[in-house]
Short mmCIF file of C-alpha atoms in Angstrom, two decimals:
data_model
loop_
_atom_site.label_atom_id
_atom_site.label_comp_id
_atom_site.label_asym_id
_atom_site.label_seq_id
_atom_site.Cartn_x
_atom_site.Cartn_y
_atom_site.Cartn_z
CA UNK X 4 0.00 0.00 0.00
CA UNK X 5 1.65 3.23 -1.08
CA UNK X 6 0.96 6.81 0.02
CA UNK X 7 -1.58 7.67 -2.64
CA UNK X 8 -3.14 4.26 -3.38
CA UNK X 9 -4.16 2.22 -0.33
CA UNK X 10 -4.64 -1.31 -1.56
CA UNK X 11 -5.95 -1.90 -5.04
CA UNK X 12 -9.55 -0.85 -4.53
CA UNK X 13 -11.37 0.07 -7.72
CA UNK X 14 -14.99 0.28 -8.75
CA UNK X 15 -14.60 -3.18 -10.29
CA UNK X 16 -13.10 -4.82 -7.19
CA UNK X 17 -15.71 -3.21 -4.98
CA UNK X 18 -18.52 -4.48 -7.22
CA UNK X 19 -17.87 -8.04 -6.04
CA UNK X 20 -16.38 -7.26 -2.64
CA UNK X 21 -17.53 -8.82 0.60
CA UNK X 22 -18.31 -6.79 3.71
CA UNK X 23 -14.85 -7.25 5.20
CA UNK X 24 -13.12 -5.79 2.14
CA UNK X 25 -15.61 -2.96 1.91
CA UNK X 26 -14.94 -2.14 5.56
CA UNK X 27 -11.19 -2.24 4.91
CA UNK X 28 -11.57 0.26 2.06
CA UNK X 29 -13.72 2.51 4.22
CA UNK X 30 -11.09 2.56 6.95
CA UNK X 31 -8.43 3.40 4.38
CA UNK X 32 -10.54 6.30 3.11
CA UNK X 33 -10.85 7.76 6.61
CA UNK X 34 -7.12 7.38 7.20
CA UNK X 35 -6.10 9.00 3.92
CA UNK X 36 -8.42 11.96 4.36
CA UNK X 37 -7.37 12.48 7.98
CA UNK X 38 -3.75 13.05 6.89
CA UNK X 39 -4.69 15.27 3.95
CA UNK X 40 -4.23 12.85 1.07
CA UNK X 41 -7.10 13.05 -1.41
CA UNK X 42 -5.86 11.81 -4.80
CA UNK X 43 -6.72 8.15 -4.35
CA UNK X 44 -9.91 8.93 -2.42
CA UNK X 45 -11.17 11.36 -5.05
CA UNK X 46 -10.15 9.07 -7.88
CA UNK X 47 -12.05 6.15 -6.39
CA UNK X 48 -15.14 8.31 -5.95
CA UNK X 49 -14.97 9.52 -9.55
CA UNK X 50 -14.51 5.97 -10.80
CA UNK X 51 -17.59 4.83 -8.85
CA UNK X 52 -19.57 7.76 -10.25
CA UNK X 53 -18.45 6.95 -13.80
CA UNK X 54 -19.49 3.32 -13.32
CA UNK X 55 -23.02 4.44 -12.43
CA UNK X 56 -23.13 7.03 -15.21
CA UNK X 57 -22.28 4.31 -17.74
CA UNK X 58 -25.57 2.60 -16.90
CA UNK X 59 -24.05 -0.40 -15.19
CA UNK X 60 -25.80 -2.06 -12.27
CA UNK X 61 -24.74 -0.22 -9.12
CA UNK X 62 -23.88 -2.60 -6.27
CA UNK X 63 -24.62 -1.55 -2.71
CA UNK X 64 -20.88 -1.42 -2.00
CA UNK X 65 -20.52 1.52 -4.39
CA UNK X 66 -23.12 3.57 -2.58
CA UNK X 67 -21.63 2.67 0.78
CA UNK X 68 -18.12 3.70 -0.25
CA UNK X 69 -19.24 6.92 -1.94
CA UNK X 70 -21.11 7.83 1.23
CA UNK X 71 -17.96 7.11 3.28
CA UNK X 72 -15.89 9.31 0.97
CA UNK X 73 -18.33 12.21 1.12
CA UNK X 74 -18.63 12.08 4.89
CA UNK X 75 -14.85 11.99 5.32
CA UNK X 76 -14.25 14.88 2.94
CA UNK X 77 -17.09 16.94 4.41
CA UNK X 78 -15.69 16.57 7.92
CA UNK X 79 -12.12 17.51 6.95
CA UNK X 80 -11.91 21.29 6.65
CA UNK X 81 -9.66 22.56 3.87
CA UNK X 82 -9.75 23.72 0.28
CA UNK X 83 -8.26 20.57 -1.22
CA UNK X 84 -10.76 18.31 0.51
CA UNK X 85 -13.62 20.61 -0.51
CA UNK X 86 -12.43 20.71 -4.13
CA UNK X 87 -12.33 16.91 -4.14
CA UNK X 88 -15.82 16.67 -2.67
CA UNK X 89 -17.28 19.07 -5.24
CA UNK X 90 -16.20 16.74 -8.04
CA UNK X 91 -18.22 13.84 -6.60
CA UNK X 92 -22.01 13.39 -6.83
CA UNK X 93 -24.07 13.32 -3.66
CA UNK X 94 -25.50 9.92 -4.62
CA UNK X 95 -25.50 7.38 -7.44
CA UNK X 96 -29.24 7.22 -8.01
CA UNK X 97 -30.99 8.56 -11.08
CA UNK X 98 -34.34 9.41 -9.49
CA UNK X 99 -34.61 13.20 -9.36
CA UNK X 100 -36.20 13.34 -5.90
CA UNK X 101 -33.50 11.11 -4.45
CA UNK X 102 -30.69 13.17 -5.96
CA UNK X 103 -32.29 16.36 -4.66
CA UNK X 104 -32.52 14.97 -1.16
CA UNK X 105 -28.91 13.78 -1.31
CA UNK X 106 -27.70 17.25 -2.34
CA UNK X 107 -29.56 18.80 0.60
CA UNK X 108 -28.00 16.23 2.93
CA UNK X 109 -24.52 16.93 1.56
CA UNK X 110 -25.01 20.69 1.95
CA UNK X 111 -25.64 20.13 5.65
CA UNK X 112 -22.42 18.15 6.05
CA UNK X 113 -20.32 20.71 4.20
CA UNK X 114 -21.71 23.64 6.19
CA UNK X 115 -20.87 21.91 9.45
CA UNK X 116 -17.43 20.71 8.43
CA UNK X 117 -15.88 23.48 6.33
CA UNK X 118 -14.87 27.09 6.86
CA UNK X 119 -17.20 29.69 5.45
CA UNK X 120 -14.26 31.46 3.77
CA UNK X 121 -13.35 28.34 1.78
CA UNK X 122 -16.98 27.68 0.85
CA UNK X 123 -17.47 31.27 -0.31
CA UNK X 124 -14.42 31.04 -2.58
CA UNK X 125 -14.84 27.54 -4.00
CA UNK X 126 -18.63 27.42 -4.37
CA UNK X 127 -19.92 30.98 -4.66
CA UNK X 128 -17.15 33.19 -6.07
CA UNK X 129 -17.38 34.24 -9.72
CA UNK X 130 -16.04 31.45 -11.88
CA UNK X 131 -16.06 28.99 -8.98
CA UNK X 132 -17.74 25.67 -9.36
CA UNK X 133 -16.59 24.94 -12.90
CA UNK X 134 -15.38 21.54 -11.68
CA UNK X 135 -18.37 20.98 -9.44
CA UNK X 136 -20.95 18.34 -10.33
CA UNK X 137 -23.52 19.75 -7.93
CA UNK X 138 -26.74 21.52 -8.75
CA UNK X 139 -27.83 25.04 -7.94
CA UNK X 140 -30.08 23.54 -5.28
CA UNK X 141 -26.96 22.31 -3.47
CA UNK X 142 -25.61 25.86 -3.41
CA UNK X 143 -28.95 27.30 -2.26
CA UNK X 144 -29.15 24.83 0.61
CA UNK X 145 -25.49 25.32 1.49
CA UNK X 146 -26.00 29.08 1.73
CA UNK X 147 -28.86 28.71 4.20
CA UNK X 148 -27.18 25.91 6.13
CA UNK X 149 -24.35 28.41 6.71
CA UNK X 150 -26.82 30.82 8.29
CA UNK X 151 -27.44 28.19 10.97
CA UNK X 152 -23.82 27.16 11.46
CA UNK X 153 -21.78 30.32 10.93
CA UNK X 154 -23.66 33.50 11.73
CA UNK X 155 -21.32 35.41 9.40
CA UNK X 156 -22.98 34.98 6.03
CA UNK X 157 -23.65 38.70 5.57
CA UNK X 158 -19.92 39.42 5.88
CA UNK X 159 -19.28 37.73 2.52
CA UNK X 160 -20.32 39.68 -0.61
CA UNK X 161 -20.35 36.55 -2.77
CA UNK X 162 -22.86 34.89 -0.47
CA UNK X 163 -25.05 38.00 -0.36
CA UNK X 164 -24.92 38.25 -4.14
CA UNK X 165 -26.03 34.63 -4.55
CA UNK X 166 -28.84 35.23 -2.06
CA UNK X 167 -30.03 38.09 -4.26
CA UNK X 168 -30.09 35.77 -7.25
CA UNK X 169 -32.29 33.35 -5.31
CA UNK X 170 -34.69 36.20 -4.58
CA UNK X 171 -34.85 37.10 -8.26
CA UNK X 172 -35.51 33.46 -9.13
CA UNK X 173 -38.28 33.13 -6.56
CA UNK X 174 -36.49 30.24 -4.85
CA UNK X 175 -38.37 28.97 -1.75
CA UNK X 176 -35.34 29.50 0.51
CA UNK X 177 -35.10 33.14 -0.58
CA UNK X 178 -37.80 33.92 2.00
CA UNK X 179 -35.29 33.22 4.77
CA UNK X 180 -33.00 36.02 6.00
CA UNK X 181 -29.21 35.65 6.02
CA UNK X 182 -29.06 36.25 9.76
CA UNK X 183 -30.87 34.68 12.68
CA UNK X 184 -34.13 36.25 13.83
CA UNK X 185 -34.92 37.07 17.48
CA UNK X 186 -36.79 33.79 18.04
CA UNK X 187 -33.70 31.94 16.77
CA UNK X 188 -31.45 33.29 19.51
CA UNK X 189 -31.03 29.84 21.08
CA UNK X 190 -29.50 28.54 17.85
CA UNK X 191 -26.36 30.60 18.46
CA UNK X 192 -23.55 28.63 19.99
CA UNK X 193 -22.83 30.04 23.46
CA UNK X 194 -19.29 31.30 24.18
CA UNK X 195 -17.06 28.54 25.56
CA UNK X 196 -19.64 25.84 24.84
CA UNK X 197 -18.20 22.33 24.95
CA UNK X 198 -18.09 19.99 21.99
CA UNK X 199 -21.33 18.30 23.03
CA UNK X 200 -23.40 21.50 22.74
CA UNK X 201 -26.33 21.44 20.36
CA UNK X 202 -29.49 23.49 19.89
CA UNK X 203 -31.51 20.33 19.28
CA UNK X 204 -34.32 19.63 21.72
CA UNK X 205 -34.07 16.12 23.24
CA UNK X 206 -36.68 13.74 21.84
CA UNK X 207 -39.43 12.53 24.15
CA UNK X 208 -39.54 10.98 26.69
CA UNK X 209 -36.43 13.04 27.58
CA UNK X 210 -38.09 16.42 26.98
CA UNK X 211 -37.25 19.20 29.41
CA UNK X 212 -39.38 22.26 30.15
CA UNK X 213 -38.30 25.81 30.78
CA UNK X 214 -40.67 26.60 33.65
CA UNK X 215 -42.69 24.85 36.40
CA UNK X 216 -45.99 23.27 35.43
CA UNK X 217 -48.93 25.68 35.28
CA UNK X 218 -52.05 24.89 37.27
CA UNK X 219 -55.49 26.48 37.10
CA UNK X 220 -56.56 27.91 40.45
CA UNK X 221 -60.09 28.57 41.66
CA UNK X 222 -59.68 32.36 41.16
CA UNK X 223 -58.50 31.72 37.59
CA UNK X 224 -61.54 29.59 36.88
CA UNK X 225 -63.79 32.28 38.29
CA UNK X 226 -62.11 34.98 36.16
CA UNK X 227 -62.58 32.95 33.01
CA UNK X 228 -65.96 31.33 33.63
CA UNK X 229 -67.65 33.56 31.01
CA UNK X 230 -64.94 33.07 28.37
CA UNK X 231 -66.35 30.75 25.72
CA UNK X 232 -63.79 29.47 23.25
CA UNK X 233 -65.21 28.34 19.90
CA UNK X 234 -63.22 26.03 17.67
CA UNK X 235 -62.45 27.64 14.31
CA UNK X 236 -60.01 25.04 12.94
CA UNK X 237 -59.64 24.77 9.17
CA UNK X 238 -57.71 22.29 7.07
CA UNK X 239 -55.76 25.08 5.37
CA UNK X 240 -54.42 26.57 8.61
CA UNK X 241 -53.84 23.12 10.09
CA UNK X 242 -51.64 22.26 7.11
CA UNK X 243 -49.52 25.37 7.70
CA UNK X 244 -49.27 24.77 11.44
CA UNK X 245 -48.05 21.23 10.80
CA UNK X 246 -45.39 22.14 8.24
CA UNK X 247 -42.50 21.29 10.58
CA UNK X 248 -43.70 17.73 11.04
CA UNK X 249 -45.10 17.17 7.55
CA UNK X 250 -42.67 14.31 6.87
CA UNK X 251 -43.81 12.50 9.99
CA UNK X 252 -47.05 11.95 8.11
CA UNK X 253 -45.95 11.77 4.47
CA UNK X 254 -43.06 9.35 5.04
CA UNK X 255 -43.83 7.66 8.34
CA UNK X 256 -46.67 6.79 10.73
CA UNK X 257 -47.18 10.29 12.08
CA UNK X 258 -50.46 11.80 13.26
CA UNK X 259 -51.08 15.52 13.72
CA UNK X 260 -53.74 17.45 15.62
CA UNK X 261 -53.77 21.18 14.77
CA UNK X 262 -56.62 23.18 16.31
CA UNK X 263 -57.64 26.84 16.62
CA UNK X 264 -60.06 28.46 19.05
CA UNK X 265 -61.59 31.95 19.25
CA UNK X 266 -63.37 33.97 21.91
CA UNK X 267 -64.96 37.44 21.75
CA UNK X 268 -63.34 38.10 25.13
CA UNK X 269 -59.56 38.30 25.50
CA UNK X 270 -57.72 35.77 27.64
CA UNK X 271 -55.23 37.16 30.14
CA UNK X 272 -51.92 35.23 29.96
CA UNK X 273 -52.06 34.66 33.73
CA UNK X 274 -55.47 32.97 33.32
CA UNK X 275 -54.47 30.86 30.32
CA UNK X 276 -54.27 27.59 32.26
CA UNK X 277 -57.93 27.85 33.33
CA UNK X 278 -59.12 28.47 29.77
CA UNK X 279 -56.81 25.87 28.28
CA UNK X 280 -58.08 23.06 30.51
CA UNK X 281 -61.58 23.49 29.04
CA UNK X 282 -60.55 23.24 25.40
CA UNK X 283 -61.80 20.14 23.50
CA UNK X 284 -58.35 18.99 22.49
CA UNK X 285 -58.01 15.89 20.33
CA UNK X 286 -54.99 14.39 22.15
CA UNK X 287 -56.67 14.91 25.54
CA UNK X 288 -60.31 13.83 25.18
CA UNK X 289 -62.69 14.69 28.01
CA UNK X 290 -62.56 12.19 30.83
CA UNK X 291 -59.05 11.07 29.94
CA UNK X 292 -55.71 12.37 31.26
CA UNK X 293 -55.42 16.14 31.45
CA UNK X 294 -52.84 18.10 29.56
CA UNK X 295 -49.86 19.24 31.63
CA UNK X 296 -49.06 22.82 30.64
CA UNK X 297 -45.81 24.80 30.91
CA UNK X 298 -45.06 28.42 30.10
CA UNK X 299 -42.43 28.68 27.38
CA UNK X 300 -40.68 31.18 25.13
CA UNK X 301 -40.54 31.84 21.42
CA UNK X 302 -37.01 30.49 21.10
CA UNK X 303 -37.85 27.26 22.95
CA UNK X 304 -40.87 26.62 20.75
CA UNK X 305 -38.85 27.36 17.62
CA UNK X 306 -36.20 24.86 18.76
CA UNK X 307 -38.92 22.24 19.25
CA UNK X 308 -40.29 22.82 15.75
CA UNK X 309 -36.89 23.05 14.08
CA UNK X 310 -35.65 19.90 15.82
CA UNK X 311 -38.76 18.08 14.61
CA UNK X 312 -38.27 19.30 11.05
CA UNK X 313 -34.55 18.54 10.85
CA UNK X 314 -34.64 15.13 12.51
CA UNK X 315 -35.70 12.05 10.63
CA UNK X 316 -39.09 10.64 11.60
CA UNK X 317 -39.44 6.96 12.43
CA UNK X 318 -39.23 6.23 8.70
CA UNK X 319 -37.93 8.46 5.92
CA UNK X 320 -35.64 11.45 6.32
CA UNK X 321 -35.77 14.88 7.88
CA UNK X 322 -35.69 18.17 6.01
CA UNK X 323 -32.13 19.14 7.02
CA UNK X 324 -31.28 22.64 8.17
CA UNK X 325 -32.24 24.96 5.33
CA UNK X 326 -35.67 23.55 4.55
CA UNK X 327 -36.17 22.61 8.19
CA UNK X 328 -35.80 26.27 9.13
CA UNK X 329 -38.26 27.25 6.40
CA UNK X 330 -40.76 24.67 7.63
CA UNK X 331 -40.38 25.75 11.26
CA UNK X 332 -41.19 29.33 10.32
CA UNK X 333 -44.15 28.15 8.29
CA UNK X 334 -45.47 26.39 11.40
CA UNK X 335 -44.92 29.55 13.41
CA UNK X 336 -46.85 31.47 10.76
CA UNK X 337 -49.82 29.15 11.28
CA UNK X 338 -49.55 29.12 15.05
CA UNK X 339 -49.49 32.92 15.28
CA UNK X 340 -52.32 33.36 12.78
CA UNK X 341 -50.18 35.51 10.48
CA UNK X 342 -51.68 36.22 7.05
CA UNK X 343 -50.46 33.95 4.28
CA UNK X 344 -48.87 36.89 2.43
CA UNK X 345 -47.19 38.42 5.49
CA UNK X 346 -43.41 38.79 5.04
CA UNK X 347 -41.25 36.75 7.37
CA UNK X 348 -40.21 39.88 9.25
CA UNK X 349 -43.86 40.44 10.20
CA UNK X 350 -44.26 36.80 11.23
CA UNK X 351 -41.18 37.23 13.44
CA UNK X 352 -42.83 40.24 15.12
CA UNK X 353 -46.00 38.27 15.79
CA UNK X 354 -43.96 35.40 17.21
CA UNK X 355 -42.49 37.75 19.80
CA UNK X 356 -45.95 39.15 20.64
CA UNK X 357 -47.41 35.67 21.20
CA UNK X 358 -47.60 33.92 24.58
CA UNK X 359 -46.06 30.47 24.17
CA UNK X 360 -46.62 27.22 26.03
CA UNK X 361 -45.38 23.65 25.81
CA UNK X 362 -47.45 20.63 26.76
CA UNK X 363 -46.22 17.31 28.13
CA UNK X 364 -46.90 14.52 25.65
CA UNK X 365 -48.07 11.98 28.22
CA UNK X 366 -51.61 11.13 27.09
CA UNK X 367 -52.47 7.84 25.38
CA UNK X 368 -52.73 9.71 22.06
CA UNK X 369 -48.93 10.04 21.96
CA UNK X 370 -46.76 7.04 21.22
CA UNK X 371 -43.94 8.42 23.41
CA UNK X 372 -41.24 6.59 21.47
CA UNK X 373 -39.01 9.43 20.30
CA UNK X 374 -41.17 11.60 18.05
CA UNK X 375 -43.73 13.67 19.94
CA UNK X 376 -44.43 17.37 20.40
CA UNK X 377 -47.19 19.62 21.70
CA UNK X 378 -47.18 23.41 21.80
CA UNK X 379 -49.82 26.09 22.32
CA UNK X 380 -49.98 29.75 21.39
CA UNK X 381 -52.07 32.57 22.80
CA UNK X 382 -52.03 34.80 19.76
CA UNK X 383 -51.58 38.58 19.75
CA UNK X 384 -54.90 40.18 20.68
CA UNK X 385 -55.41 37.36 23.22
CA UNK X 386 -58.65 36.17 21.58
CA UNK X 387 -57.26 33.18 19.71
CA UNK X 388 -55.51 30.02 20.87
CA UNK X 389 -53.70 27.60 18.57
CA UNK X 390 -52.58 24.13 19.63
CA UNK X 391 -50.31 21.82 17.64
CA UNK X 392 -49.66 18.22 18.67
CA UNK X 393 -47.95 15.42 16.75
CA UNK X 394 -46.70 11.90 17.30
CA UNK X 395 -44.97 9.20 15.27
CA UNK X 396 -43.90 5.62 15.83
CA UNK X 397 -41.90 2.89 14.13
#
């Protein structure tokens, strides 16, 4: 085994390789990349890609090794490793939806593993990308993944220029700003955070709550006795509210309950628990277990929604960072009752004007495996309440 060619692995040898040999090649890939040697690794990836492009049957070993190469290169910061990665496809499949999903996945890895300066030069600078095999969708996702991982996107003119192009094209991600909004404050890495830090919310049943449980007192019930909440739920608003967990339903066994209620009389935030306990909520039917309510904050609720969108459901895949962020804000739009044509800046204002609550997912309606959430919003004006609950299972 020489410096640039560990073993004699080729697309042909891998096509008939057993698991032990495939594992050996994978270990060699990790070792070569870790010491900054990319010629053999990149060459093997290109050979595997060419094999698939020629219309030959693609063995599972090829996909496994390409995935190993991409992960290794994405985790090794540096211009040479990034150049090598850009010459390799995100997957070997020919189905458009699968290739699109793979490019979004790869964008997430690159944003987490590489310096924004190198990405800006090799992907977004004028004339960059001539050797890249990746689509414009990869670049669009990479740009907005960097918003979540870097916080310095607006410092780079090339990134801002590309963002402007996405606006002109009407790209879905163009609705997202290049900096974090107030409700996204918990996504910023704290100073001196250890390597284990993450903004992800733990999946149930490990969920933690920001505040003590809220209980309705007798005075609260007396204050709110004349408040009559009427359900005004519609399928259209429910679909928007559930955007962050859409894949739980479309790709897995997920179930969603999205409900809205209205009263002619405003609800004081301090009396919310007494009004909430009388709502006819689908996950907590009358006579069954009562919902346990906790005061929360806009940033905690956003983290819940974004974690749900980014994570994979029991089956299928998550949305990754860029589209996960878009979906989380779409859910917040529905929860706050913002008009469909309201700009995101206005939605962000309404989010900060809303009283937020989280609900323990302990009723029989929830599977309580790892995919559950329940949040409530007392909308601005205090006359409307929105409740979103979801669960999934394997």
